[in-house]
Structure formats: structure tokens, C-alpha cells
Short mmCIF file of N, CA, C and O in Angstrom, two decimals:
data_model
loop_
_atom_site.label_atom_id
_atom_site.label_comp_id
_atom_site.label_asym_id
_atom_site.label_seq_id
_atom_site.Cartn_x
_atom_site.Cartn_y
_atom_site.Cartn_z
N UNK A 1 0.82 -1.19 0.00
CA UNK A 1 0.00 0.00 0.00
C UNK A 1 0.87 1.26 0.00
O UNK A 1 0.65 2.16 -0.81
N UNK A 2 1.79 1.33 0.85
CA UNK A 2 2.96 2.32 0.85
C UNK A 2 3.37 2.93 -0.80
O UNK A 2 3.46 4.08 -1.25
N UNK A 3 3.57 1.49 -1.46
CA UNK A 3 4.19 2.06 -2.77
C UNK A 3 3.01 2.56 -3.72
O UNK A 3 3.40 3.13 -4.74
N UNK A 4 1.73 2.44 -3.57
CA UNK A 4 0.58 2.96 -4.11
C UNK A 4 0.37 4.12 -3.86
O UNK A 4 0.37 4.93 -4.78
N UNK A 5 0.16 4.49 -2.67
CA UNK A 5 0.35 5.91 -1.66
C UNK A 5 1.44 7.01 -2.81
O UNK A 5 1.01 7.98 -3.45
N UNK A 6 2.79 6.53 -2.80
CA UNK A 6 3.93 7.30 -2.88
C UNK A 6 3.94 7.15 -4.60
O UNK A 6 4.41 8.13 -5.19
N UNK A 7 3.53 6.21 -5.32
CA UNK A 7 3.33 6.57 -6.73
C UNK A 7 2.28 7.77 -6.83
O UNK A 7 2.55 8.83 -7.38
N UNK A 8 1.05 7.49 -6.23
CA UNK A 8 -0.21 8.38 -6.42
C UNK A 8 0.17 10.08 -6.25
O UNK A 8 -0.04 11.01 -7.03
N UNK A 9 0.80 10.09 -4.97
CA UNK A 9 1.88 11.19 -4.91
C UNK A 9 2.41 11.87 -5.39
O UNK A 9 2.47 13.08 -5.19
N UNK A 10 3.00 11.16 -6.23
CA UNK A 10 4.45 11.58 -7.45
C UNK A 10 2.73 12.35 -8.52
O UNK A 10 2.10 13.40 -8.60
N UNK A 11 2.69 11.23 -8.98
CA UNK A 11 1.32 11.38 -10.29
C UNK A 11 0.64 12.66 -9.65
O UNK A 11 0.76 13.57 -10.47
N UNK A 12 0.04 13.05 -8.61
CA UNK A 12 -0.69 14.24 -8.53
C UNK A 12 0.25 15.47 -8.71
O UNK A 12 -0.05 16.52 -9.28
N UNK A 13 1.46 15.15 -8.12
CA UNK A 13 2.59 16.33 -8.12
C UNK A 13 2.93 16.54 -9.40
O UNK A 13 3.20 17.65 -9.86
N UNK A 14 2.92 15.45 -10.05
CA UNK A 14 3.19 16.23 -11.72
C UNK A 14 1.51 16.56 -12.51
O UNK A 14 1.23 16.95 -13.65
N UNK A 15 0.60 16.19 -11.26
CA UNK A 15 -0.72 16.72 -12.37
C UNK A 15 -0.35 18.28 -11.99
O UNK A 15 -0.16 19.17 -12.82
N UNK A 16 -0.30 18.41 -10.71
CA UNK A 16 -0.37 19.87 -10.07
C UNK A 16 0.85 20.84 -10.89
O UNK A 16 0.47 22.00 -11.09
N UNK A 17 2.11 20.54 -11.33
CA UNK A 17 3.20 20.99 -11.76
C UNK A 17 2.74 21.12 -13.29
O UNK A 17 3.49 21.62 -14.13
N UNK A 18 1.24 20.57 -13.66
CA UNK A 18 1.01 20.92 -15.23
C UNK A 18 -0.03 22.14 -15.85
O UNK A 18 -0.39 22.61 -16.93
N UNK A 19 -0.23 22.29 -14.34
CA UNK A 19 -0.51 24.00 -13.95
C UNK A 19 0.19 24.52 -13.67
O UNK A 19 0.97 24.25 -12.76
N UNK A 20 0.16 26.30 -14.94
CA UNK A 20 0.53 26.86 -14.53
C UNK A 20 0.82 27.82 -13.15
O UNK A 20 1.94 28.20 -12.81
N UNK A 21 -0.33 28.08 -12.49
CA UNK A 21 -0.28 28.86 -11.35
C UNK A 21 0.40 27.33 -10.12
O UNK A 21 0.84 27.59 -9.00
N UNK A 22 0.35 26.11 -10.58
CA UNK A 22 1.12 25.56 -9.37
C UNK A 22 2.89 25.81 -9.99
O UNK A 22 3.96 25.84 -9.37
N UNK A 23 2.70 25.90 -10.87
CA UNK A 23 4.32 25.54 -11.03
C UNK A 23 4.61 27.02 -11.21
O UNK A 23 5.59 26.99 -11.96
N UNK A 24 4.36 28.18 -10.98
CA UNK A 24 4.82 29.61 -10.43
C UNK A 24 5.02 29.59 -8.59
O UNK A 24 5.68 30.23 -7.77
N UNK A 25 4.03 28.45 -8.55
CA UNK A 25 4.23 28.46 -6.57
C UNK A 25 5.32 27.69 -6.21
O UNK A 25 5.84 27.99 -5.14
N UNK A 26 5.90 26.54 -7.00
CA UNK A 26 6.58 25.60 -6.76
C UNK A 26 8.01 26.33 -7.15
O UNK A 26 8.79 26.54 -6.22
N UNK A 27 8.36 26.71 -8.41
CA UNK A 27 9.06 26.89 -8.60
C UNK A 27 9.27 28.47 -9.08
O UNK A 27 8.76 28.88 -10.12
N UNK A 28 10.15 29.39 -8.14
CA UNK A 28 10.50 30.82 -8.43
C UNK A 28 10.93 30.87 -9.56
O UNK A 28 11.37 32.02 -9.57
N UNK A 29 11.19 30.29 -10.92
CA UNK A 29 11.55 30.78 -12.06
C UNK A 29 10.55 30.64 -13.41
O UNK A 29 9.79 29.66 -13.37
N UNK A 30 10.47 31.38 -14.43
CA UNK A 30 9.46 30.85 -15.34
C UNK A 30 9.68 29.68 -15.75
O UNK A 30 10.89 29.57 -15.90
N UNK A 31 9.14 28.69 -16.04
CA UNK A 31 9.43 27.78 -16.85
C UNK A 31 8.66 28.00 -18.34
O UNK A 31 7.49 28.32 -18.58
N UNK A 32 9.75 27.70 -19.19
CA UNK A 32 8.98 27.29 -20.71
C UNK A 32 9.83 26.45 -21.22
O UNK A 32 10.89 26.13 -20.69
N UNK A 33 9.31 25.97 -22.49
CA UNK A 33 9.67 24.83 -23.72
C UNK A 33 9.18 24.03 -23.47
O UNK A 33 7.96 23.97 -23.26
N UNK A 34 10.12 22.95 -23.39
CA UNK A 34 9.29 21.82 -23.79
C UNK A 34 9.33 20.66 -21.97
O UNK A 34 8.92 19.53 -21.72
N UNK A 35 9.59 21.06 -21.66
CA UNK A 35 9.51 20.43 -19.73
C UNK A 35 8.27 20.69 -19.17
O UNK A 35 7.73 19.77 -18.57
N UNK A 36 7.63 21.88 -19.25
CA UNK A 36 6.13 22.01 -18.86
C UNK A 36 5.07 20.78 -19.68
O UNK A 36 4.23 20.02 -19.20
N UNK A 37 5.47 20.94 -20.86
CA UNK A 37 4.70 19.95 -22.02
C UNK A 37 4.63 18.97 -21.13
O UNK A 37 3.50 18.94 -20.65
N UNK A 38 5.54 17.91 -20.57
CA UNK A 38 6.04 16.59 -20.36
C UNK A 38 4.97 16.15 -19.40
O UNK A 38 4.47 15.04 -19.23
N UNK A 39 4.69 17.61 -18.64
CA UNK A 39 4.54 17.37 -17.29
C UNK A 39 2.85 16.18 -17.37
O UNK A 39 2.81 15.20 -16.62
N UNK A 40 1.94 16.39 -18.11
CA UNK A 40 0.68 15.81 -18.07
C UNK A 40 0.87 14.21 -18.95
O UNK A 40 0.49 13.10 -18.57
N UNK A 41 1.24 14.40 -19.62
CA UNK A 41 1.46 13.24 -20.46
C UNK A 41 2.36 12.23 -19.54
O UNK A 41 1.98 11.07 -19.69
N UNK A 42 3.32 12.35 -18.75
CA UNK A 42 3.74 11.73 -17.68
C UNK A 42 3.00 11.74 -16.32
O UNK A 42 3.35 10.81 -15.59
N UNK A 43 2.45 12.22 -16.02
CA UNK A 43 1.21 11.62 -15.08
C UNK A 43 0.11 11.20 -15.42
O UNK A 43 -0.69 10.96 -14.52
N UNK A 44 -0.20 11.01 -16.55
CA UNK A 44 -1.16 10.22 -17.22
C UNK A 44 -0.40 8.69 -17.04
O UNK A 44 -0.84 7.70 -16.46
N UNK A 45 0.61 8.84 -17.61
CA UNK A 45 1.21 7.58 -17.80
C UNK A 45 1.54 6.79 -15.99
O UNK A 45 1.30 5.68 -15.52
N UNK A 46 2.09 7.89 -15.49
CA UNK A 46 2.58 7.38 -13.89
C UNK A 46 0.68 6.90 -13.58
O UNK A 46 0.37 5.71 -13.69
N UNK A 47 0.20 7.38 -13.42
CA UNK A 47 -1.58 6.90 -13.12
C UNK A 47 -2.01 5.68 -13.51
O UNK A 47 -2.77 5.04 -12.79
N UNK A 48 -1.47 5.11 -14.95
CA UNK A 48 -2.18 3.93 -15.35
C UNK A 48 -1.02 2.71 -14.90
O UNK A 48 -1.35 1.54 -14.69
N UNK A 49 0.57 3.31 -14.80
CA UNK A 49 0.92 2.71 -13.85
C UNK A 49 0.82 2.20 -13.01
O UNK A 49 1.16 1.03 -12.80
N UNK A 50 0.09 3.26 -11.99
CA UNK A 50 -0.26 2.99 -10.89
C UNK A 50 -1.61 1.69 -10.40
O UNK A 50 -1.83 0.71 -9.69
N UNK A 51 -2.04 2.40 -11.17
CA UNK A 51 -3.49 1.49 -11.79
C UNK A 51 -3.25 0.14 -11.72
O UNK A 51 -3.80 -0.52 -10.84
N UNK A 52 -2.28 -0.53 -12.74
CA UNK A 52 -1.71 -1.43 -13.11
C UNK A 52 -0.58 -2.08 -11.93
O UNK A 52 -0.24 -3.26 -12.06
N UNK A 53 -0.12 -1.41 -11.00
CA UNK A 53 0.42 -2.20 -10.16
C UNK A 53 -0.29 -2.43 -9.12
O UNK A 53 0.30 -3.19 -8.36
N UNK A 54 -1.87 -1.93 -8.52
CA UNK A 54 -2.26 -2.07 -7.79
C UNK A 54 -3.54 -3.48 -8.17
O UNK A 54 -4.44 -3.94 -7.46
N UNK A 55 -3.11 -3.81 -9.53
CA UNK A 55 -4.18 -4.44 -10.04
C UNK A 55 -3.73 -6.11 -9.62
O UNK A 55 -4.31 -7.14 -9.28
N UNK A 56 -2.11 -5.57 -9.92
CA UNK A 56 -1.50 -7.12 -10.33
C UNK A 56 -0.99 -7.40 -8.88
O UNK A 56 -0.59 -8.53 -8.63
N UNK A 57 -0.97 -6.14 -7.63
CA UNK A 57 -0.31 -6.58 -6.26
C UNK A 57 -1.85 -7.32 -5.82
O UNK A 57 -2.01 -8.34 -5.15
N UNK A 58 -2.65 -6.65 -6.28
CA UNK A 58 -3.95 -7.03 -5.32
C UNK A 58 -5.35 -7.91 -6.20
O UNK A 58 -6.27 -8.66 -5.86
N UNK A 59 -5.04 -7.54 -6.99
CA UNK A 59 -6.34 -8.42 -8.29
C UNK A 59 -7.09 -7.58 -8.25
O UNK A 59 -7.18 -6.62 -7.49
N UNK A 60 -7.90 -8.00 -9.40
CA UNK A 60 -9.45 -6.92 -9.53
C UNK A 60 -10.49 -7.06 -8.47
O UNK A 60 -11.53 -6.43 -8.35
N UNK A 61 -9.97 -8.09 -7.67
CA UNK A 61 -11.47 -7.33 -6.72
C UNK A 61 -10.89 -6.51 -5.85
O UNK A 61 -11.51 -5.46 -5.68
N UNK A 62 -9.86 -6.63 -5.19
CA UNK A 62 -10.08 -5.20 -4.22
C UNK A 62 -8.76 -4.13 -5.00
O UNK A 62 -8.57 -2.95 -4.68
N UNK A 63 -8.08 -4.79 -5.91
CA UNK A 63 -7.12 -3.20 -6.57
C UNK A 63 -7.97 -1.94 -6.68
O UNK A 63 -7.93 -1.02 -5.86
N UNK A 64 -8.67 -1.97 -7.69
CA UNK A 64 -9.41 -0.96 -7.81
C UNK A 64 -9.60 -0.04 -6.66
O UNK A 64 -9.02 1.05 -6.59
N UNK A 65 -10.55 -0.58 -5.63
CA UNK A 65 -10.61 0.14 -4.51
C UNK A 65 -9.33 0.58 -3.71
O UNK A 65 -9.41 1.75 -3.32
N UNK A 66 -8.07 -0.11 -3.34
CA UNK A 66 -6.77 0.68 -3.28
C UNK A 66 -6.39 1.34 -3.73
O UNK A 66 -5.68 2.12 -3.09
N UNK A 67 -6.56 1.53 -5.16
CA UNK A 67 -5.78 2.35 -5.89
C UNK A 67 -6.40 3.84 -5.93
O UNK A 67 -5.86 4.90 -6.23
N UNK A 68 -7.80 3.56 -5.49
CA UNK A 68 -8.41 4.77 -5.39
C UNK A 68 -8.26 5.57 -3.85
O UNK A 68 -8.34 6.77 -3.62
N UNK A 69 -7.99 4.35 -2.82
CA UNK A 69 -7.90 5.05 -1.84
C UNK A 69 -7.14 5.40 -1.59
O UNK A 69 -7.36 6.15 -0.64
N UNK A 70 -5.37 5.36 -2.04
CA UNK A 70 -4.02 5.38 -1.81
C UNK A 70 -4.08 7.48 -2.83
O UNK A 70 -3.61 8.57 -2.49
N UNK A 71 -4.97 6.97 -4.19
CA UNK A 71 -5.02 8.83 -4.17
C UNK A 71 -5.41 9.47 -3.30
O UNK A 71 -4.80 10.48 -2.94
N UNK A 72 -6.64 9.04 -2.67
CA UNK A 72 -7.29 9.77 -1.60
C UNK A 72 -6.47 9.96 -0.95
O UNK A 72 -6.57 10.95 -0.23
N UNK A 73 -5.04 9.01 -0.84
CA UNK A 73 -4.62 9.08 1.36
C UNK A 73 -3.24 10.11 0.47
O UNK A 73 -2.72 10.93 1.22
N UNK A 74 -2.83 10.09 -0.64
CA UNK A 74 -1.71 10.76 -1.33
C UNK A 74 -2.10 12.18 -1.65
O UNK A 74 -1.20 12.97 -1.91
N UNK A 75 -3.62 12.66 -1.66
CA UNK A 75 -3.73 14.32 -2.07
C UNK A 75 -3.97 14.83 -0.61
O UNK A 75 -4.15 16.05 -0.55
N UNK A 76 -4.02 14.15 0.58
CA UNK A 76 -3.43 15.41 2.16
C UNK A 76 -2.45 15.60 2.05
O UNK A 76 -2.36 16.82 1.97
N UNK A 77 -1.11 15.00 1.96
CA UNK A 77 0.00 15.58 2.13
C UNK A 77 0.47 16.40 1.53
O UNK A 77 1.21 17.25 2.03
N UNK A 78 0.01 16.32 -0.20
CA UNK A 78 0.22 16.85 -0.90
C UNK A 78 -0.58 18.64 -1.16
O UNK A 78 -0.26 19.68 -1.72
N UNK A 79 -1.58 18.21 -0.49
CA UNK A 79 -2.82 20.12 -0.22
C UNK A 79 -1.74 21.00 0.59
O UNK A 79 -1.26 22.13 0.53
N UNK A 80 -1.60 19.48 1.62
CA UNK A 80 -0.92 21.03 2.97
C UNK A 80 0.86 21.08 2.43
O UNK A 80 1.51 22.02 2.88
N UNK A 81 1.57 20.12 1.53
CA UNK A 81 2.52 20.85 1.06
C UNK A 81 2.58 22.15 0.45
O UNK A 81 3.19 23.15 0.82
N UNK A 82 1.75 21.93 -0.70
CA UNK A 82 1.28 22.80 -1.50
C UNK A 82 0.70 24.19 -0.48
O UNK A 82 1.16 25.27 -0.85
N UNK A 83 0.07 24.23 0.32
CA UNK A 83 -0.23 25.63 1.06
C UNK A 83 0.45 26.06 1.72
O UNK A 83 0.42 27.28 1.85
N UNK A 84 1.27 25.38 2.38
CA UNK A 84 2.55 25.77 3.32
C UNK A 84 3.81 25.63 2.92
O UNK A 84 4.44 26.68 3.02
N UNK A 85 4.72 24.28 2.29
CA UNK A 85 5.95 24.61 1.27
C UNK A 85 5.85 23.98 0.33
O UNK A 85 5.99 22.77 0.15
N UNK A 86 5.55 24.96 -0.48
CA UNK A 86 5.36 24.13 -1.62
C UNK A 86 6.45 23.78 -2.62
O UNK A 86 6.43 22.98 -3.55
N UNK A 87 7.89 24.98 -1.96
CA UNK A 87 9.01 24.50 -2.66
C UNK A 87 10.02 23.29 -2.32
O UNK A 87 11.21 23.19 -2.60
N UNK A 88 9.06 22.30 -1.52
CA UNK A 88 9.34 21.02 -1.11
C UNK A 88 8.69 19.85 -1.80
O UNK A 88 8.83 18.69 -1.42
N UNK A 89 7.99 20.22 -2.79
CA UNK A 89 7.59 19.38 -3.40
C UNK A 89 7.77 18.59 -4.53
O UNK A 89 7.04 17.63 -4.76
N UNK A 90 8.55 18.86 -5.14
CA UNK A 90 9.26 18.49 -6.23
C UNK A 90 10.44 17.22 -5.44
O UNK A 90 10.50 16.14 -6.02
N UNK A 91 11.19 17.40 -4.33
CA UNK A 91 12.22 16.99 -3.44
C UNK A 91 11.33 15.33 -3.25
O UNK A 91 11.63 14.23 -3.72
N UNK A 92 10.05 15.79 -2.31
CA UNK A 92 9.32 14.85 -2.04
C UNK A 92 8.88 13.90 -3.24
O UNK A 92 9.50 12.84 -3.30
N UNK A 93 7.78 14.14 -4.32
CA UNK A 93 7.61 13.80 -4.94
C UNK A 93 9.19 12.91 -6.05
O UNK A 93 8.82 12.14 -6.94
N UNK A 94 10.26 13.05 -5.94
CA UNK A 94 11.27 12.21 -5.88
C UNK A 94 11.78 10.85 -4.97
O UNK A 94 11.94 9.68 -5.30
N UNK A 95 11.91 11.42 -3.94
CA UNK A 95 12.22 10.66 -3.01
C UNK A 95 11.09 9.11 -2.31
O UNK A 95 11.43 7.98 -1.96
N UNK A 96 9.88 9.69 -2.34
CA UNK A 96 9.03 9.14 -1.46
C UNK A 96 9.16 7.97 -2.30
O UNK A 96 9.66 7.00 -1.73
N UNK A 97 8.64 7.72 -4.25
CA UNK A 97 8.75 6.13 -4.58
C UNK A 97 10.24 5.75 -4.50
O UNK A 97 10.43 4.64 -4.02
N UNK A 98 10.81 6.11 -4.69
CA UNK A 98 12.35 5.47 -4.65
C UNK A 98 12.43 4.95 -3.17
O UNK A 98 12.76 3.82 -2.82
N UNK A 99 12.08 5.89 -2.46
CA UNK A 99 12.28 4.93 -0.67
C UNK A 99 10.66 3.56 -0.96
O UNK A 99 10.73 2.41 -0.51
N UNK A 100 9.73 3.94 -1.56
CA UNK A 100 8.48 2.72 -1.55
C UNK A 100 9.59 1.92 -2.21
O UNK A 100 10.42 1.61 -1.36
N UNK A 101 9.97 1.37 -3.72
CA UNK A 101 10.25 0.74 -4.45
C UNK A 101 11.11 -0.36 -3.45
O UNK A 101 10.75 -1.45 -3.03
N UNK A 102 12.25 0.29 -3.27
CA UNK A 102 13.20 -0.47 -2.64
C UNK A 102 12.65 -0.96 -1.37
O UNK A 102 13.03 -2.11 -1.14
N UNK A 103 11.87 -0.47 -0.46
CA UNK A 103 11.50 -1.50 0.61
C UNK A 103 10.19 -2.56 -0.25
O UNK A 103 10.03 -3.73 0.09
N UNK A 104 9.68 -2.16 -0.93
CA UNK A 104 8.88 -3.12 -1.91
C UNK A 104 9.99 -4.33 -1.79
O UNK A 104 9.87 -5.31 -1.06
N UNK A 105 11.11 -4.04 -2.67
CA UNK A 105 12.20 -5.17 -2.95
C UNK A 105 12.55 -5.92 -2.35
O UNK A 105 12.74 -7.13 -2.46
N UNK A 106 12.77 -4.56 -1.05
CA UNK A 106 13.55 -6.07 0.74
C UNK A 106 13.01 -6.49 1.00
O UNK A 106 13.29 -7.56 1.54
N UNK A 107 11.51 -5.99 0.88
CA UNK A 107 10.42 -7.02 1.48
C UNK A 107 10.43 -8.31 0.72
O UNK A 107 10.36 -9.22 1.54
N UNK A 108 10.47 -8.68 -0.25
CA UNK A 108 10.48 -9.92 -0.60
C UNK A 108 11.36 -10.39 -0.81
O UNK A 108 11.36 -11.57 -1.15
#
């Protein structure tokens, strides 16, 4: 569930970073070219990811419902980053699956 949580995470942080007014809060510099582009089309993709690993950790009868609740439990941390530092979010949204993945690994 951890690594569902911390994918869902990542995926909202790059939905939020594919707005403009979030990614003026996140980040003090303009951004343009072609890195803003990336930003939706890669959380589309991180999402069905996500989708897809919660399908094959858990099966279709209860994935679905994880995968939906792991967004739910992944957009609090991510509101009150976003209202309070939000220039921590980019940091987080790195770190958090890379620490899921690998205890995913030791665990088995």
C-alpha cells in the first residue's frame, strides 16, 4: 500500500506541476519549452501505472478500490505541502517512490 500511496503522490505532483499557477508556486523561475509539455502526459502515464500495479499486487477485486484510496490518502500531504511549502515538493515527490520501491524489494 505504501508504494501505491507514494506513486499516487508523485502522479498528482506532476498533475499539479502541469498547472501553470502551481508551477509559479513551486518553482520561483518561469518555466517554458518543452519540460512544462512533459509534465501531463507523464502523469497520465505514472496513473495507469499505478493502476496497473495495484491491479497485479492485489487483483481486480479489491485493486481498484486501493488504488483509489491510496489517491485519496496521497492528495493530504500533498494540499498542505502545496499551502505551506510548496518549494518542497518536487524533493518529495522524488524521493518518497524510490524509498516505496526499494522497501517493496527487501520485502520480498
Amino acid at each position: 500500500m505504501l508504494l501505491l500511496v507514494c506513486l499516487s503522490f508523485t502522479t498528482m505532483v506532476l498533475f499539479c506541476l502541469a498547472m501553470e499557477k502551481h508551477r509559479e508556486q513551486v518553482f520561483s523561475i518561469e518555466m517554458s519549452g518543452l519540460l512544462p509539455r512533459f509534465f501531463r502526459p507523464m502523469a497520465w502515464l505514472l496513473l495507469t501505472l499505478t493502476a496497473y500495479t495495484s491491479v497485479v499486487l492485489y487483483g481486480w477485486s479489491i485493486g481498484p478500490a486501493l488504488f483509489f484510496g491510496a489517491l485519496t490518502a496521497a492528495l493530504l500531504p500533498l494540499i498542505l505541502l502545496l499551502t505551506y511549502q510548496a518549494r518542497l515538493l518536487p524533493i518529495f515527490a522524488v524521493i518518497l517512490p524510490v524509498v516505496a520501491i526499494t522497501s517493496f524489494i527487501l520485502a520480498k
